mmCIF file of C-alpha atoms and ligand atoms in Angstrom:
data_model
loop_
_atom_site.group_PDB
_atom_site.id
_atom_site.type_symbol
_atom_site.label_atom_id
_atom_site.label_comp_id
_atom_site.label_asym_id
_atom_site.label_seq_id
_atom_site.Cartn_x
_atom_site.Cartn_y
_atom_site.Cartn_z
ATOM 1 C CA MET S 1 -20.422 2.415 25.139
ATOM 2 C CA ALA S 2 -21.578 2.961 21.876
ATOM 3 C CA ASP S 3 -19.152 4.000 18.880
ATOM 4 C CA ARG S 4 -19.783 6.898 16.461
ATOM 5 C CA ASN S 5 -21.804 4.656 14.043
ATOM 6 C CA GLY S 6 -24.058 3.762 17.077
ATOM 7 C CA ALA S 7 -22.620 0.078 17.095
ATOM 8 C CA GLN S 8 -21.503 -1.667 20.280
ATOM 9 C CA PRO S 9 -17.942 -2.679 19.867
ATOM 10 C CA ARG S 10 -18.071 -6.624 19.821
ATOM 11 C CA VAL S 11 -15.250 -8.078 21.892
ATOM 12 C CA THR S 12 -13.110 -10.190 19.395
ATOM 13 C CA ALA S 13 -10.869 -12.894 19.903
ATOM 14 C CA LEU S 14 -7.781 -10.541 19.022
ATOM 15 C CA ALA S 15 -9.321 -7.834 21.315
ATOM 16 C CA ARG S 16 -9.326 -10.535 24.204
ATOM 17 C CA LYS S 17 -5.694 -11.708 23.219
ATOM 18 C CA LEU S 18 -4.421 -8.029 23.355
ATOM 19 C CA ALA S 19 -6.147 -7.177 26.318
ATOM 20 C CA ALA S 20 -4.466 -9.885 28.231
ATOM 21 C CA ARG S 21 -1.142 -8.979 26.762
ATOM 22 C CA ILE S 22 -1.567 -5.394 27.736
ATOM 23 C CA ALA S 23 -2.761 -6.355 31.409
ATOM 24 C CA GLU S 24 0.454 -8.607 31.681
ATOM 25 C CA CYS S 25 3.347 -6.269 30.043
ATOM 26 C CA GLY S 26 1.665 -2.678 29.854
ATOM 27 C CA PRO S 27 0.290 -0.673 26.867
ATOM 28 C CA LEU S 28 1.541 -1.432 23.265
ATOM 29 C CA PRO S 29 3.049 1.112 20.792
ATOM 30 C CA VAL S 30 0.307 1.855 18.153
ATOM 31 C CA ASP S 31 2.582 0.061 15.341
ATOM 32 C CA ALA S 32 2.515 -3.206 17.670
ATOM 33 C CA TYR S 33 -1.328 -2.759 17.683
ATOM 34 C CA MET S 34 -1.641 -2.142 13.984
ATOM 35 C CA ALA S 35 0.849 -5.345 13.378
ATOM 36 C CA ALA S 36 -1.298 -7.660 15.546
ATOM 37 C CA CYS S 37 -4.769 -6.618 14.010
ATOM 38 C CA LEU S 38 -3.176 -6.997 10.601
ATOM 39 C CA ALA S 39 -0.750 -10.110 10.975
ATOM 40 C CA ASP S 40 -1.195 -11.680 14.429
ATOM 41 C CA GLU S 41 -0.489 -15.491 13.612
ATOM 42 C CA GLU S 42 -3.916 -16.760 14.735
ATOM 43 C CA PHE S 43 -6.415 -13.713 14.358
ATOM 44 C CA GLY S 44 -4.552 -11.048 12.160
ATOM 45 C CA TYR S 45 -7.059 -9.676 9.482
ATOM 46 C CA TYR S 46 -4.773 -10.651 6.469
ATOM 47 C CA ARG S 47 -4.170 -14.142 7.681
ATOM 48 C CA ARG S 48 -7.814 -15.232 7.546
ATOM 49 C CA THR S 49 -9.944 -12.949 5.498
ATOM 50 C CA ASN S 50 -10.531 -12.197 1.840
ATOM 51 C CA ALA S 51 -10.749 -8.483 2.163
ATOM 52 C CA ILE S 52 -10.831 -7.133 -1.162
ATOM 53 C CA GLY S 53 -13.735 -6.470 -3.674
ATOM 54 C CA ALA S 54 -17.428 -5.760 -3.290
ATOM 55 C CA ALA S 55 -17.997 -8.757 -0.989
ATOM 56 C CA GLY S 56 -14.993 -7.708 1.197
ATOM 57 C CA ASP S 57 -14.128 -4.630 2.893
ATOM 58 C CA PHE S 58 -12.347 -2.380 0.439
ATOM 59 C CA THR S 59 -11.855 -1.967 -3.155
ATOM 60 C CA THR S 60 -8.689 -0.960 -5.077
ATOM 61 C CA ALA S 61 -7.749 0.587 -8.281
ATOM 62 C CA PRO S 62 -6.838 -2.626 -10.079
ATOM 63 C CA GLU S 63 -10.240 -4.132 -9.094
ATOM 64 C CA ILE S 64 -12.039 -1.042 -10.161
ATOM 65 C CA SER S 65 -10.578 -1.185 -13.931
ATOM 66 C CA GLN S 66 -8.106 -3.351 -16.033
ATOM 67 C CA VAL S 67 -6.377 -0.345 -17.586
ATOM 68 C CA PHE S 68 -4.878 0.247 -14.388
ATOM 69 C CA GLY S 69 -2.684 -2.945 -14.006
ATOM 70 C CA GLU S 70 -2.226 -2.743 -17.949
ATOM 71 C CA LEU S 71 -0.388 0.680 -17.629
ATOM 72 C CA VAL S 72 1.341 -0.288 -14.695
ATOM 73 C CA GLY S 73 2.798 -3.250 -16.828
ATOM 74 C CA LEU S 74 3.646 -1.068 -19.684
ATOM 75 C CA TRP S 75 5.426 1.386 -17.506
ATOM 76 C CA LEU S 76 7.439 -1.705 -16.107
ATOM 77 C CA ALA S 77 8.238 -3.000 -19.664
ATOM 78 C CA ASP S 78 9.264 0.441 -20.802
ATOM 79 C CA GLN S 79 11.649 0.794 -17.812
ATOM 80 C CA TRP S 80 13.123 -2.704 -18.440
ATOM 81 C CA GLN S 81 13.766 -1.795 -22.019
ATOM 82 C CA ALA S 82 15.254 1.619 -21.177
ATOM 83 C CA GLN S 83 17.591 -0.251 -18.872
ATOM 84 C CA GLY S 84 18.942 -2.285 -21.780
ATOM 85 C CA ALA S 85 16.324 -5.304 -21.506
ATOM 86 C CA PRO S 86 18.193 -7.373 -19.242
ATOM 87 C CA THR S 87 17.805 -11.221 -20.065
ATOM 88 C CA ARG S 88 16.975 -12.109 -16.583
ATOM 89 C CA PHE S 89 15.177 -9.877 -13.898
ATOM 90 C CA ASN S 90 13.155 -10.203 -10.774
ATOM 91 C CA LEU S 91 9.528 -8.930 -11.344
ATOM 92 C CA VAL S 92 8.391 -8.107 -7.614
ATOM 93 C CA GLU S 93 4.649 -7.159 -6.482
ATOM 94 C CA LEU S 94 4.702 -5.968 -2.864
ATOM 95 C CA GLY S 95 1.112 -6.903 -1.507
ATOM 96 C CA PRO S 96 -0.417 -8.238 -4.678
ATOM 97 C CA GLY S 97 -3.940 -8.861 -2.953
ATOM 98 C CA ARG S 98 -5.966 -10.934 -5.176
ATOM 99 C CA GLY S 99 -3.319 -10.780 -8.181
ATOM 100 C CA VAL S 100 -5.480 -8.914 -10.544
ATOM 101 C CA LEU S 101 -3.073 -6.033 -11.025
ATOM 102 C CA MET S 102 -0.154 -8.434 -11.928
ATOM 103 C CA GLN S 103 -2.450 -10.420 -14.307
ATOM 104 C CA ASP S 104 -3.355 -7.255 -16.073
ATOM 105 C CA ALA S 105 0.108 -6.005 -16.042
ATOM 106 C CA LEU S 106 1.595 -9.256 -17.478
ATOM 107 C CA ARG S 107 -0.986 -9.508 -20.076
ATOM 108 C CA ALA S 108 -0.560 -6.150 -21.571
ATOM 109 C CA ALA S 109 3.446 -6.132 -21.219
ATOM 110 C CA GLY S 110 3.601 -9.589 -22.803
ATOM 111 C CA GLN S 111 1.596 -8.392 -25.777
ATOM 112 C CA ALA S 112 3.734 -5.506 -26.191
ATOM 113 C CA LEU S 113 7.084 -6.963 -25.415
ATOM 114 C CA PRO S 114 7.139 -10.726 -25.365
ATOM 115 C CA ALA S 115 10.945 -10.800 -24.303
ATOM 116 C CA PHE S 116 9.863 -8.816 -20.994
ATOM 117 C CA LEU S 117 7.804 -11.726 -20.090
ATOM 118 C CA ALA S 118 10.452 -14.382 -20.977
ATOM 119 C CA ALA S 119 13.100 -12.441 -19.098
ATOM 120 C CA ALA S 120 10.984 -12.060 -15.752
ATOM 121 C CA ARG S 121 11.106 -14.174 -12.568
ATOM 122 C CA LEU S 122 8.025 -13.441 -10.676
ATOM 123 C CA HIS S 123 8.130 -12.791 -6.839
ATOM 124 C CA LEU S 124 5.174 -12.136 -4.761
ATOM 125 C CA VAL S 125 5.439 -10.698 -1.349
ATOM 126 C CA ASP S 126 2.493 -11.145 0.813
ATOM 127 C CA ILE S 127 1.667 -12.434 4.321
ATOM 128 C CA SER S 128 -2.025 -13.430 3.677
ATOM 129 C CA VAL S 129 -2.842 -17.039 3.062
ATOM 130 C CA PRO S 130 -6.359 -16.565 1.528
ATOM 131 C CA MET S 131 -4.752 -13.880 -0.729
ATOM 132 C CA ARG S 132 -1.810 -16.113 -1.828
ATOM 133 C CA ASP S 133 -4.720 -18.834 -2.770
ATOM 134 C CA GLU S 134 -6.370 -16.144 -5.106
ATOM 135 C CA GLN S 135 -2.661 -15.091 -6.497
ATOM 136 C CA ARG S 136 -2.099 -18.686 -7.431
ATOM 137 C CA ARG S 137 -5.520 -19.015 -9.455
ATOM 138 C CA ARG S 138 -4.581 -16.025 -11.495
ATOM 139 C CA LEU S 139 -0.959 -16.073 -11.799
ATOM 140 C CA GLY S 140 -0.185 -19.880 -11.480
ATOM 141 C CA ALA S 141 1.055 -19.927 -14.857
ATOM 142 C CA TYR S 142 3.811 -17.531 -14.495
ATOM 143 C CA ALA S 143 5.373 -19.792 -11.770
ATOM 144 C CA PRO S 144 5.442 -17.163 -8.956
ATOM 145 C CA ASN S 145 7.674 -17.660 -5.940
ATOM 146 C CA TRP S 146 6.113 -16.372 -2.689
ATOM 147 C CA HIS S 147 7.975 -14.394 0.358
ATOM 148 C CA ALA S 148 6.531 -13.151 3.428
ATOM 149 C CA ASP S 149 9.348 -10.086 3.097
ATOM 150 C CA LEU S 150 11.090 -8.193 0.439
ATOM 151 C CA ALA S 151 14.430 -9.436 2.118
ATOM 152 C CA ASP S 152 13.744 -12.936 1.067
ATOM 153 C CA VAL S 153 13.611 -12.027 -2.753
ATOM 154 C CA PRO S 154 16.966 -13.000 -4.135
ATOM 155 C CA ASN S 155 18.980 -10.163 -5.027
ATOM 156 C CA ASP S 156 20.858 -11.377 -7.892
ATOM 157 C CA ALA S 157 19.567 -9.517 -10.884
ATOM 158 C CA PRO S 158 17.787 -6.088 -11.594
ATOM 159 C CA ILE S 159 14.559 -5.754 -9.856
ATOM 160 C CA PHE S 160 11.371 -4.286 -11.188
ATOM 161 C CA VAL S 161 8.531 -3.719 -8.517
ATOM 162 C CA VAL S 162 4.971 -2.501 -8.155
ATOM 163 C CA ALA S 163 3.303 -1.837 -4.748
ATOM 164 C CA ASN S 164 -0.071 -0.626 -5.091
ATOM 165 C CA GLU S 165 -1.982 0.164 -1.490
ATOM 166 C CA PHE S 166 1.041 -1.954 0.266
ATOM 167 C CA PHE S 167 2.679 0.855 2.224
ATOM 168 C CA ASP S 168 -0.776 2.034 3.774
ATOM 169 C CA ALA S 169 -0.856 -1.462 5.376
ATOM 170 C CA LEU S 170 2.505 -1.386 6.946
ATOM 171 C CA PRO S 171 2.268 -0.453 10.897
ATOM 172 C CA VAL S 172 2.777 3.067 11.930
ATOM 173 C CA ARG S 173 4.106 4.699 15.409
ATOM 174 C CA GLN S 174 2.208 7.673 16.546
ATOM 175 C CA HIS S 175 3.845 10.444 18.699
ATOM 176 C CA VAL S 176 1.803 12.937 20.497
ATOM 177 C CA ARG S 177 3.111 16.659 21.503
ATOM 178 C CA ARG S 178 2.887 17.212 25.059
ATOM 179 C CA GLY S 179 4.689 20.724 25.616
ATOM 180 C CA ALA S 180 8.118 20.490 24.233
ATOM 181 C CA ALA S 181 8.188 16.673 24.654
ATOM 182 C CA TRP S 182 6.831 13.731 22.121
ATOM 183 C CA HIS S 183 5.226 11.001 23.660
ATOM 184 C CA GLU S 184 4.702 7.687 22.093
ATOM 185 C CA ARG S 185 0.907 7.087 21.708
ATOM 186 C CA ARG S 186 0.273 3.516 23.016
ATOM 187 C CA VAL S 187 -2.950 1.166 23.178
ATOM 188 C CA GLY S 188 -3.876 0.333 26.703
ATOM 189 C CA LEU S 189 -6.881 -0.536 28.704
ATOM 190 C CA PRO S 190 -8.129 3.083 30.117
ATOM 191 C CA ASP S 191 -11.787 2.149 30.589
ATOM 192 C CA GLY S 192 -11.257 -1.561 30.902
ATOM 193 C CA ARG S 193 -11.217 -1.753 27.134
ATOM 194 C CA LEU S 194 -8.861 -1.024 24.321
ATOM 195 C CA GLY S 195 -8.114 2.724 23.947
ATOM 196 C CA PHE S 196 -5.234 5.261 23.343
ATOM 197 C CA VAL S 197 -3.023 6.451 26.262
ATOM 198 C CA ASP S 198 0.165 8.436 26.493
ATOM 199 C CA GLY S 199 3.304 6.547 26.765
ATOM 200 C CA ASP S 200 6.795 7.920 27.927
ATOM 201 C CA ALA S 201 8.478 11.023 26.319
ATOM 202 C CA VAL S 202 10.930 9.568 23.614
ATOM 203 C CA GLU S 203 13.518 10.894 21.191
ATOM 204 C CA VAL S 204 12.298 11.301 17.792
ATOM 205 C CA ASP S 205 14.057 11.771 14.637
ATOM 206 C CA PHE S 206 11.529 14.427 12.937
ATOM 207 C CA THR S 207 11.122 18.144 13.557
ATOM 208 C CA ARG S 208 7.519 19.783 13.619
ATOM 209 C CA PRO S 209 8.114 23.253 15.205
ATOM 210 C CA GLN S 210 4.547 24.450 14.086
ATOM 211 C CA ALA S 211 2.896 21.320 15.448
ATOM 212 C CA PRO S 212 0.416 22.351 18.292
ATOM 213 C CA ASP S 213 0.168 20.832 21.595
ATOM 214 C CA GLY S 214 -1.787 17.514 21.242
ATOM 215 C CA ALA S 215 -0.721 17.082 17.627
ATOM 216 C CA ILE S 216 0.038 13.585 16.477
ATOM 217 C CA VAL S 217 2.919 12.587 14.106
ATOM 218 C CA GLU S 218 3.113 9.241 12.516
ATOM 219 C CA THR S 219 6.353 7.358 11.496
ATOM 220 C CA CYS S 220 6.366 3.945 9.777
ATOM 221 C CA PRO S 221 9.764 2.253 10.349
ATOM 222 C CA ALA S 222 8.685 -0.551 8.313
ATOM 223 C CA GLY S 223 7.954 1.305 5.189
ATOM 224 C CA GLU S 224 11.151 3.253 5.710
ATOM 225 C CA LYS S 225 13.112 -0.053 5.773
ATOM 226 C CA ILE S 226 11.506 -1.201 2.756
ATOM 227 C CA GLY S 227 11.981 2.040 0.856
ATOM 228 C CA CYS S 228 15.672 2.061 1.765
ATOM 229 C CA ALA S 229 15.841 -1.621 0.788
ATOM 230 C CA LEU S 230 14.166 -1.025 -2.742
ATOM 231 C CA GLY S 231 16.692 2.096 -3.109
ATOM 232 C CA ALA S 232 19.762 -0.173 -2.485
ATOM 233 C CA ARG S 233 18.683 -2.852 -4.511
ATOM 234 C CA ILE S 234 18.124 -0.750 -7.462
ATOM 235 C CA ALA S 235 21.436 1.144 -7.035
ATOM 236 C CA GLU S 236 23.052 -2.165 -7.001
ATOM 237 C CA GLN S 237 21.478 -4.256 -9.435
ATOM 238 C CA GLY S 238 19.542 -1.775 -11.542
ATOM 239 C CA GLY S 239 15.565 -1.757 -11.955
ATOM 240 C CA ALA S 240 12.833 0.438 -11.114
ATOM 241 C CA ALA S 241 9.978 0.570 -8.469
ATOM 242 C CA LEU S 242 6.542 2.282 -8.691
ATOM 243 C CA ALA S 243 4.719 2.897 -5.344
ATOM 244 C CA ILE S 244 0.888 3.975 -5.568
ATOM 245 C CA ASP S 245 -0.883 4.708 -2.483
ATOM 246 C CA TYR S 246 -3.116 7.301 -0.691
ATOM 247 C CA GLY S 247 -1.101 9.644 1.483
ATOM 248 C CA THR S 248 0.280 12.961 2.057
ATOM 249 C CA SER S 249 3.041 15.084 -0.245
ATOM 250 C CA VAL S 250 4.142 17.198 2.864
ATOM 251 C CA SER S 251 4.985 15.620 5.925
ATOM 252 C CA GLY S 252 2.836 17.226 8.840
ATOM 253 C CA TRP S 253 0.809 15.893 11.469
ATOM 254 C CA GLY S 254 -2.415 14.207 12.257
ATOM 255 C CA ASP S 255 -3.990 10.862 13.261
ATOM 256 C CA THR S 256 -4.616 9.048 9.810
ATOM 257 C CA LEU S 257 -5.024 5.518 11.330
ATOM 258 C CA GLN S 258 -8.505 4.146 9.946
ATOM 259 C CA ALA S 259 -10.341 1.111 10.007
ATOM 260 C CA LEU S 260 -12.693 -0.123 7.384
ATOM 261 C CA ARG S 261 -15.461 -2.798 7.295
ATOM 262 C CA LYS S 262 -17.811 -3.590 4.416
ATOM 263 C CA HIS S 263 -16.647 -0.303 2.689
ATOM 264 C CA LYS S 264 -17.594 1.799 5.959
ATOM 265 C CA PRO S 265 -15.227 3.597 8.342
ATOM 266 C CA ILE S 266 -15.466 2.238 11.626
ATOM 267 C CA ASP S 267 -13.440 2.779 14.996
ATOM 268 C CA VAL S 268 -10.011 1.306 15.045
ATOM 269 C CA PHE S 269 -11.047 -0.602 18.206
ATOM 270 C CA GLU S 270 -14.516 -1.782 17.150
ATOM 271 C CA ALA S 271 -13.276 -5.015 15.614
ATOM 272 C CA PRO S 272 -9.615 -5.564 16.119
ATOM 273 C CA GLY S 273 -8.461 -8.456 13.599
ATOM 274 C CA GLU S 274 -11.754 -8.209 11.613
ATOM 275 C CA CYS S 275 -11.357 -5.148 9.926
ATOM 276 C CA ASP S 276 -8.821 -3.504 7.546
ATOM 277 C CA LEU S 277 -6.669 -1.193 9.260
ATOM 278 C CA THR S 278 -4.298 1.322 7.352
ATOM 279 C CA ALA S 279 -2.495 4.844 7.687
ATOM 280 C CA HIS S 280 -1.770 7.600 4.953
ATOM 281 C CA VAL S 281 1.667 7.056 3.429
ATOM 282 C CA ASP S 282 4.165 9.841 4.150
ATOM 283 C CA PHE S 283 5.639 9.926 0.424
ATOM 284 C CA PRO S 284 8.418 12.458 1.148
ATOM 285 C CA VAL S 285 9.732 10.056 3.824
ATOM 286 C CA LEU S 286 9.390 7.036 1.633
ATOM 287 C CA MET S 287 11.374 8.989 -1.178
ATOM 288 C CA ALA S 288 13.893 10.109 1.173
ATOM 289 C CA ALA S 289 14.420 6.449 2.275
ATOM 290 C CA ALA S 290 15.121 5.303 -1.311
ATOM 291 C CA ARG S 291 17.528 8.052 -1.766
ATOM 292 C CA LYS S 292 19.208 6.729 1.350
ATOM 293 C CA GLY S 293 19.422 3.525 -0.144
ATOM 294 C CA GLY S 294 21.470 5.096 -3.202
ATOM 295 C CA ALA S 295 18.734 5.420 -5.815
ATOM 296 C CA ALA S 296 16.955 8.433 -7.239
ATOM 297 C CA SER S 297 13.262 8.908 -6.738
ATOM 298 C CA PHE S 298 10.696 10.770 -8.800
ATOM 299 C CA GLY S 299 7.213 12.289 -7.964
ATOM 300 C CA ILE S 300 4.961 12.983 -6.169
ATOM 301 C CA VAL S 301 2.443 12.811 -8.859
ATOM 302 C CA GLY S 302 -1.252 12.376 -8.414
ATOM 303 C CA GLN S 303 -2.695 9.079 -9.815
ATOM 304 C CA GLY S 304 -5.174 11.146 -12.107
ATOM 305 C CA ALA S 305 -2.123 13.041 -13.692
ATOM 306 C CA PHE S 306 0.070 9.593 -13.909
ATOM 307 C CA LEU S 307 -2.735 7.586 -15.333
ATOM 308 C CA THR S 308 -3.602 10.421 -17.790
ATOM 309 C CA ARG S 309 0.108 10.995 -18.802
ATOM 310 C CA LEU S 310 0.423 7.057 -19.334
ATOM 311 C CA GLY S 311 -2.462 7.257 -21.923
ATOM 312 C CA LEU S 312 -5.770 6.262 -19.896
ATOM 313 C CA PRO S 313 -7.913 8.487 -21.798
ATOM 314 C CA VAL S 314 -6.776 7.245 -25.129
ATOM 315 C CA ARG S 315 -6.748 3.674 -24.173
ATOM 316 C CA LEU S 316 -10.475 4.354 -22.862
ATOM 317 C CA GLY S 317 -11.545 5.899 -25.888
ATOM 318 C CA ARG S 318 -10.436 2.877 -27.992
ATOM 319 C CA LEU S 319 -12.265 0.525 -25.629
ATOM 320 C CA LEU S 320 -15.380 2.713 -25.908
ATOM 321 C CA LYS S 321 -15.538 2.621 -29.511
ATOM 322 C CA SER S 322 -16.540 -1.020 -29.566
ATOM 323 C CA ALA S 323 -18.049 -1.388 -26.407
ATOM 324 C CA ALA S 324 -22.179 -2.036 -26.011
ATOM 325 C CA PRO S 325 -23.726 1.147 -24.187
ATOM 326 C CA ARG S 326 -23.964 -0.385 -20.887
ATOM 327 C CA LEU S 327 -20.335 -1.528 -20.790
ATOM 328 C CA ALA S 328 -19.285 1.738 -22.031
ATOM 329 C CA ARG S 329 -21.003 3.312 -19.234
ATOM 330 C CA GLU S 330 -19.415 1.079 -16.765
ATOM 331 C CA LEU S 331 -15.813 1.669 -18.371
ATOM 332 C CA ALA S 332 -16.145 5.511 -18.263
ATOM 333 C CA GLN S 333 -17.308 5.581 -14.816
ATOM 334 C CA ALA S 334 -14.484 3.102 -13.623
ATOM 335 C CA SER S 335 -11.882 5.709 -15.279
ATOM 336 C CA GLN S 336 -13.621 8.502 -13.691
ATOM 337 C CA ARG S 337 -13.125 6.921 -10.326
ATOM 338 C CA LEU S 338 -9.303 6.417 -10.909
ATOM 339 C CA LEU S 339 -8.858 9.969 -12.345
ATOM 340 C CA ASP S 340 -11.131 12.574 -10.825
ATOM 341 C CA PRO S 341 -9.611 14.688 -8.099
ATOM 342 C CA ARG S 342 -12.799 14.143 -6.282
ATOM 343 C CA GLU S 343 -12.306 10.474 -6.112
ATOM 344 C CA MET S 344 -8.952 8.863 -6.260
ATOM 345 C CA GLY S 345 -7.291 11.180 -8.683
ATOM 346 C CA THR S 346 -5.227 13.372 -5.999
ATOM 347 C CA LEU S 347 -5.556 11.445 -2.889
ATOM 348 C CA PHE S 348 -3.770 8.601 -4.445
ATOM 349 C CA LYS S 349 -0.269 9.337 -5.337
ATOM 350 C CA VAL S 350 2.556 7.926 -7.140
ATOM 351 C CA VAL S 351 6.343 7.957 -6.679
ATOM 352 C CA SER S 352 9.125 5.966 -8.657
ATOM 353 C CA ILE S 353 12.398 4.607 -7.641
ATOM 354 C CA VAL S 354 14.956 4.310 -10.473
ATOM 355 C CA PRO S 355 18.979 4.371 -10.614
ATOM 356 C CA ALA S 356 20.726 7.447 -9.556
ATOM 357 C CA GLY S 357 21.252 9.672 -12.778
ATOM 358 C CA SER S 358 18.325 8.441 -14.537
ATOM 359 C CA VAL S 359 16.008 10.839 -16.406
ATOM 360 C CA PRO S 360 12.233 11.096 -15.067
ATOM 361 C CA PRO S 361 10.287 7.982 -16.073
ATOM 362 C CA PRO S 362 7.022 8.132 -18.010
ATOM 363 C CA GLY S 363 4.371 9.884 -16.097
ATOM 364 C CA PHE S 364 6.904 11.810 -13.814
ATOM 365 C CA ALA S 365 7.753 15.339 -14.886
ATOM 366 C CA ALA S 366 9.726 17.019 -11.833
ATOM 367 C CA GLU S 367 10.503 16.272 -8.313
ATOM 368 C CA LEU S 368 7.398 17.493 -6.791
ATOM 369 C CA GLU S 369 4.180 18.056 -8.777
ATOM 370 C CA ILE S 370 1.179 17.542 -7.018
HETATM 371 N N1 SAH F 401 -2.248 -4.401 -4.205
HETATM 372 C C1 SAH F 401 -3.597 -5.241 -4.128
HETATM 373 C C2 SAH F 401 -3.947 -5.481 -2.813
HETATM 374 C C3 SAH F 401 -3.694 -4.263 -1.581
HETATM 375 S S1 SAH F 401 -4.125 -4.744 0.032
HETATM 376 C C4 SAH F 401 -4.504 -4.388 -4.645
HETATM 377 O O1 SAH F 401 -4.166 -3.313 -5.160
HETATM 378 O O2 SAH F 401 -5.641 -4.833 -4.910
HETATM 379 C C5 SAH F 401 -2.837 -4.990 0.816
HETATM 380 C C6 SAH F 401 -1.970 -6.349 0.518
HETATM 381 O O3 SAH F 401 -0.686 -6.304 1.346
HETATM 382 C C7 SAH F 401 -2.839 -7.497 0.831
HETATM 383 O O4 SAH F 401 -2.322 -8.443 -0.188
HETATM 384 C C8 SAH F 401 -2.142 -8.048 2.078
HETATM 385 O O5 SAH F 401 -2.045 -9.411 2.257
HETATM 386 C C9 SAH F 401 -0.600 -7.602 1.982
HETATM 387 N N2 SAH F 401 0.048 -7.237 3.029
HETATM 388 C C10 SAH F 401 -0.318 -6.487 3.981
HETATM 389 N N3 SAH F 401 0.562 -6.349 5.144
HETATM 390 C C11 SAH F 401 1.753 -7.082 4.525
HETATM 391 C C12 SAH F 401 3.209 -7.052 5.100
HETATM 392 N N4 SAH F 401 3.281 -6.630 6.173
HETATM 393 N N5 SAH F 401 3.913 -7.952 4.445
HETATM 394 C C13 SAH F 401 3.513 -8.434 3.084
HETATM 395 N N6 SAH F 401 2.460 -8.207 2.687
HETATM 396 C C14 SAH F 401 1.349 -7.529 3.220
#
C-alpha cells in the first residue's frame, strides 16, 4: 500500500523488531512506539543519525540564525545576575543537538558578563551519540559534562537551563474518545503491518467535555516529569529555565504526532527509526508541572514576540549596517523566519520557569499572551 506521498513503506530494521515485539506481547502504547523510534538502543533515530541541518531531516532556530542563541545566552546571564550572580551554578541544555545554540549563547554571555562564564559548569543532557560528537567539537573548550537524563545533573547549585525543540521529542501517549470512555491508542499490526489500533478503556487525568467521538488527546508523561523536576530544582536551589518549542497554548485535542524526513512530512509508520518523530508541546500542562514542582512559570509568548522584546530587530539592524549585500539579505531572511507569524513566530512558543515570587523575566509580560 502506498502512503500519502505515493511512496511504498520500507520495512526498516526497527519495524521488524517492533513487529516481532507486538506479535509476542500485543500492541504498544503510542509513547512506547515513539520512544523506540527515537531512542531504541540498536535502531533508534537519535542513536545513529545526524538529523539536523540542510543535509539532515529538520532545521532548528539556532541553525537558522546565530542571533537566536546569542539572545538566549544574554537572557540566561541576565537571570543569573538578577539572582545575585552566584559564584557557581549549573548551566544545563536539554537536547543540545549540534551544540550551536550553546556555542552562540556562551560567546555572547561571556562577552557581556565574563563572570557568568567563570561561574558556569556546563551540563549537556542528550541521548544521541552522533550529536554528542558534534557537541564535543563545538563546546569541548567549556569542559561539558554529559548526561542521558536531567536526574543525573547534580542538584548542588542554582540551575540555569535552556531547552529548544527538546520537549517535542519526548514520547506522547494518545487517548481516543469512544462514547463516554477514553481508550489508549496503541500501535499494532492491523493489516499485518504497523498501524494504530484501539487499546482498552483507561482512567485519564484530563477532562475534555467538548471533545467529539473519535477525538485524540495526547499527554506527555516524560515532559511533565521533567517540567516538575525543573520547577522543584529552581524552587530549591534558585535558577531559571527557558523552554522553546512548537505546540499549543490551549490544551485541546488532535493528533499531532508527525514524522519528518529530509525536511518533508512522511507517514509515522513509513520509516520507523529512520526519520524524526515529534508531537506538539502542551504548554499549559508543562507550566502546571513546573508550578507543581514549586516554581513560578511565565508565558506563553510567541517566539516572534519574545525575540523582538529581547532586541532581535535592533541587533539585526546593527549587523546589517556592516554586512555586504548578499550577507545582509541572508541575515534579514533568517530573522524573518524566526519572527514572522507565517513561519516560526507564533507556532513556536516560549515559557520560563523562575523561583516563586519572581517578577516576569525579560521577554515575558503576563501569564498568557499569545
Ligand atoms: N536543541 C537543538 C536540537 C533539537 S533536536 C536545536 O535546537 O538545534 C532534539 C535533541 O534532543 C537532540 O539533540 C536529541 O538527541 C535530544 N533528545 C531527544 N530525545 C531525548 C531524550 N529523551 N533525552 C535526552 N535528549 C534527547
